[in-house]
Tab-separated table of C-alpha atoms in Angstrom:
chain	number	residue	atom	x	y	z
A	1	MET	CA	53.080	3.438	-74.449
A	2	ILE	CA	51.410	0.091	-75.126
A	3	LYS	CA	51.888	-1.628	-78.451
A	4	GLU	CA	51.010	-4.963	-80.008
A	5	VAL	CA	54.044	-6.917	-81.222
A	6	GLU	CA	54.458	-9.811	-83.629
A	7	PHE	CA	55.875	-13.163	-82.561
A	8	ASP	CA	58.501	-13.012	-85.313
A	9	ASN	CA	59.630	-9.516	-84.321
A	10	LEU	CA	59.802	-9.458	-80.505
A	11	PRO	CA	61.706	-6.498	-79.057
A	12	GLY	CA	64.820	-6.939	-76.911
A	13	ARG	CA	64.205	-8.101	-73.306
A	14	PHE	CA	60.693	-9.318	-74.216
A	15	ARG	CA	61.572	-12.979	-73.654
A	16	GLU	CA	63.407	-12.191	-70.422
A	17	ILE	CA	60.414	-10.324	-68.941
A	18	PHE	CA	57.881	-12.839	-70.340
A	19	SER	CA	59.695	-15.733	-68.657
A	20	GLY	CA	58.947	-14.071	-65.300
A	21	CYS	CA	55.290	-15.105	-65.499
A	22	LEU	CA	56.033	-18.776	-66.098
A	23	GLY	CA	56.402	-21.486	-63.501
A	24	ARG	CA	59.225	-22.859	-65.641
A	25	PRO	CA	61.019	-19.859	-67.173
A	26	GLU	CA	63.263	-22.139	-69.220
A	27	GLN	CA	60.203	-23.056	-71.305
A	28	SER	CA	59.471	-19.476	-72.415
A	29	ASP	CA	60.530	-20.053	-76.045
A	30	GLU	CA	58.245	-23.084	-76.279
A	31	VAL	CA	55.310	-21.265	-74.639
A	32	LEU	CA	55.765	-18.222	-76.873
A	33	LYS	CA	55.272	-20.373	-79.991
A	34	MET	CA	51.534	-20.553	-79.199
A	35	TYR	CA	51.367	-16.868	-80.145
A	36	ARG	CA	51.791	-17.756	-83.808
A	37	ALA	CA	48.034	-18.473	-83.811
A	38	PRO	CA	46.043	-15.492	-85.141
A	39	GLU	CA	43.708	-15.321	-82.126
A	40	LYS	CA	46.629	-14.967	-79.712
A	41	ARG	CA	48.214	-11.533	-79.399
A	42	LEU	CA	51.304	-10.174	-77.636
A	43	PHE	CA	51.696	-6.702	-76.129
A	44	VAL	CA	54.482	-4.626	-74.631
A	45	MET	CA	54.301	-1.621	-72.376
A	46	ARG	CA	57.201	0.794	-72.471
A	47	GLN	CA	58.333	3.538	-70.162
A	48	GLY	CA	60.567	5.671	-72.331
A	49	GLU	CA	62.624	3.191	-74.338
A	50	SER	CA	62.446	0.397	-71.741
A	51	ILE	CA	59.937	-2.450	-71.708
A	52	VAL	CA	58.285	-2.558	-68.289
A	53	ALA	CA	55.509	-5.120	-68.894
A	54	VAL	CA	54.369	-7.737	-71.400
A	55	ALA	CA	51.088	-9.549	-71.898
A	56	GLY	CA	49.507	-12.277	-73.974
A	57	LEU	CA	45.828	-12.162	-74.853
A	58	LYS	CA	43.545	-14.689	-76.566
A	59	LEU	CA	40.822	-13.068	-78.647
A	60	HIS	CA	38.641	-15.614	-80.423
A	61	GLU	CA	35.205	-14.669	-81.699
A	62	LEU	CA	33.612	-17.879	-80.371
A	63	GLU	CA	35.329	-17.991	-76.982
A	64	GLU	CA	35.613	-15.754	-73.947
A	65	PRO	CA	38.655	-13.457	-74.186
A	66	GLU	CA	41.435	-14.668	-71.914
A	67	LEU	CA	44.551	-13.053	-70.503
A	68	LEU	CA	47.073	-15.838	-71.038
A	69	HIS	CA	50.189	-14.151	-69.671
A	70	LEU	CA	51.130	-10.993	-67.799
A	71	ALA	CA	54.589	-10.083	-66.565
A	72	VAL	CA	55.955	-6.864	-65.144
A	73	ARG	CA	59.695	-6.329	-64.883
A	74	LYS	CA	60.729	-7.124	-61.282
A	75	ASP	CA	62.083	-3.647	-60.562
A	76	LYS	CA	58.857	-2.024	-61.870
A	77	ARG	CA	56.258	-4.040	-59.941
A	78	ARG	CA	53.635	-2.450	-57.671
A	79	ARG	CA	53.545	0.742	-59.733
A	80	GLY	CA	50.331	0.141	-61.702
A	81	PHE	CA	51.886	-1.092	-64.947
A	82	GLY	CA	50.066	-4.453	-64.937
A	83	ARG	CA	46.719	-2.844	-64.143
A	84	THR	CA	47.233	-0.200	-66.840
A	85	LEU	CA	48.204	-2.795	-69.445
A	86	ILE	CA	45.108	-4.896	-68.705
A	87	LYS	CA	42.798	-1.858	-68.711
A	88	THR	CA	44.228	-0.629	-72.009
A	89	MET	CA	43.664	-4.016	-73.683
A	90	ILE	CA	40.093	-4.197	-72.317
A	91	ASP	CA	39.344	-0.705	-73.619
A	92	ALA	CA	41.077	-1.174	-76.985
A	93	PHE	CA	39.243	-4.401	-77.826
A	94	ILE	CA	35.970	-3.411	-76.107
A	95	ILE	CA	36.050	-6.530	-73.928
A	96	ASP	CA	32.969	-7.139	-71.773
A	97	THR	CA	34.443	-10.065	-69.872
A	98	LEU	CA	38.025	-11.247	-69.536
A	99	ALA	CA	39.150	-14.510	-67.948
A	100	VAL	CA	42.524	-15.396	-66.459
A	101	TRP	CA	43.904	-18.545	-64.831
A	102	THR	CA	46.531	-17.901	-62.192
A	103	ASP	CA	48.172	-19.242	-59.076
A	104	GLU	CA	47.897	-18.237	-55.442
A	105	ASP	CA	50.709	-15.682	-55.759
A	106	ALA	CA	48.756	-13.484	-58.202
A	107	VAL	CA	45.123	-13.941	-57.084
A	108	GLY	CA	45.272	-10.885	-54.816
A	109	PHE	CA	46.523	-8.674	-57.644
A	110	TYR	CA	43.649	-9.655	-59.923
A	111	GLU	CA	41.045	-9.311	-57.161
A	112	LYS	CA	42.370	-5.867	-56.273
A	113	ILE	CA	41.829	-4.641	-59.837
A	114	GLY	CA	38.293	-5.978	-60.161
A	115	PHE	CA	38.509	-9.655	-61.117
A	116	ASN	CA	36.467	-12.218	-59.172
A	117	ILE	CA	37.282	-15.889	-58.563
A	118	VAL	CA	34.877	-18.100	-60.519
A	119	ASN	CA	36.639	-21.468	-60.301
A	120	GLU	CA	39.401	-23.214	-58.398
A	121	ILE	CA	41.127	-26.472	-59.247
A	122	GLN	CA	43.956	-28.506	-57.795
A	123	THR	CA	46.473	-29.754	-60.351
A	124	LEU	CA	47.960	-33.232	-60.370
A	125	ASN	CA	51.127	-31.886	-58.733
A	126	GLY	CA	49.088	-30.349	-55.901
A	127	LEU	CA	49.122	-26.710	-56.964
A	128	VAL	CA	45.925	-24.678	-56.759
A	129	ARG	CA	44.942	-22.733	-59.886
A	130	TYR	CA	42.260	-20.063	-59.893
A	131	LYS	CA	40.093	-18.848	-62.720
A	132	LEU	CA	39.128	-15.225	-62.326
A	133	ARG	CA	36.872	-13.098	-64.478
A	134	PHE	CA	36.618	-9.391	-65.083
A	135	SER	CA	33.216	-8.032	-66.033
A	136	ALA	CA	32.446	-4.661	-67.611
A	137	LEU	CA	29.914	-4.251	-64.801
A	138	ASN	CA	32.856	-4.210	-62.401
A	139	PRO	CA	35.530	-1.997	-64.058
A	140	VAL	CA	39.261	-2.511	-63.580
A	141	GLY	CA	40.355	-0.318	-60.710
A	142	GLY	CA	42.647	-0.565	-57.733
């Protein structure tokens, strides 16, 4: 089951799982504050009563939709939960294109489910960041 959640009413373990997608997990509370903005939405995916994945999505009518965060509980990875969560959000909001910025560790995951690299930058601290884009012409699969 996938459900949208409010910033002020996050379910137990949400923060713990969310911090897994951050380079600096200790900053998760600060990062989560951005989701007070109305165009930024948070989602949880449950298996039974347990949260297995979380995501943050930016939906602004004047900007391209963007997946801001995606985290799957460590013991539940490689089982299709991330792909299913992304596909469900794309279908629910009828998204034609969806962008995501990520690091080298996750590029393969996004490519496998139908995203394509459209940009690559090197940050000031030497890390490479990739912008990928999903297009409705190339459905999420994998």
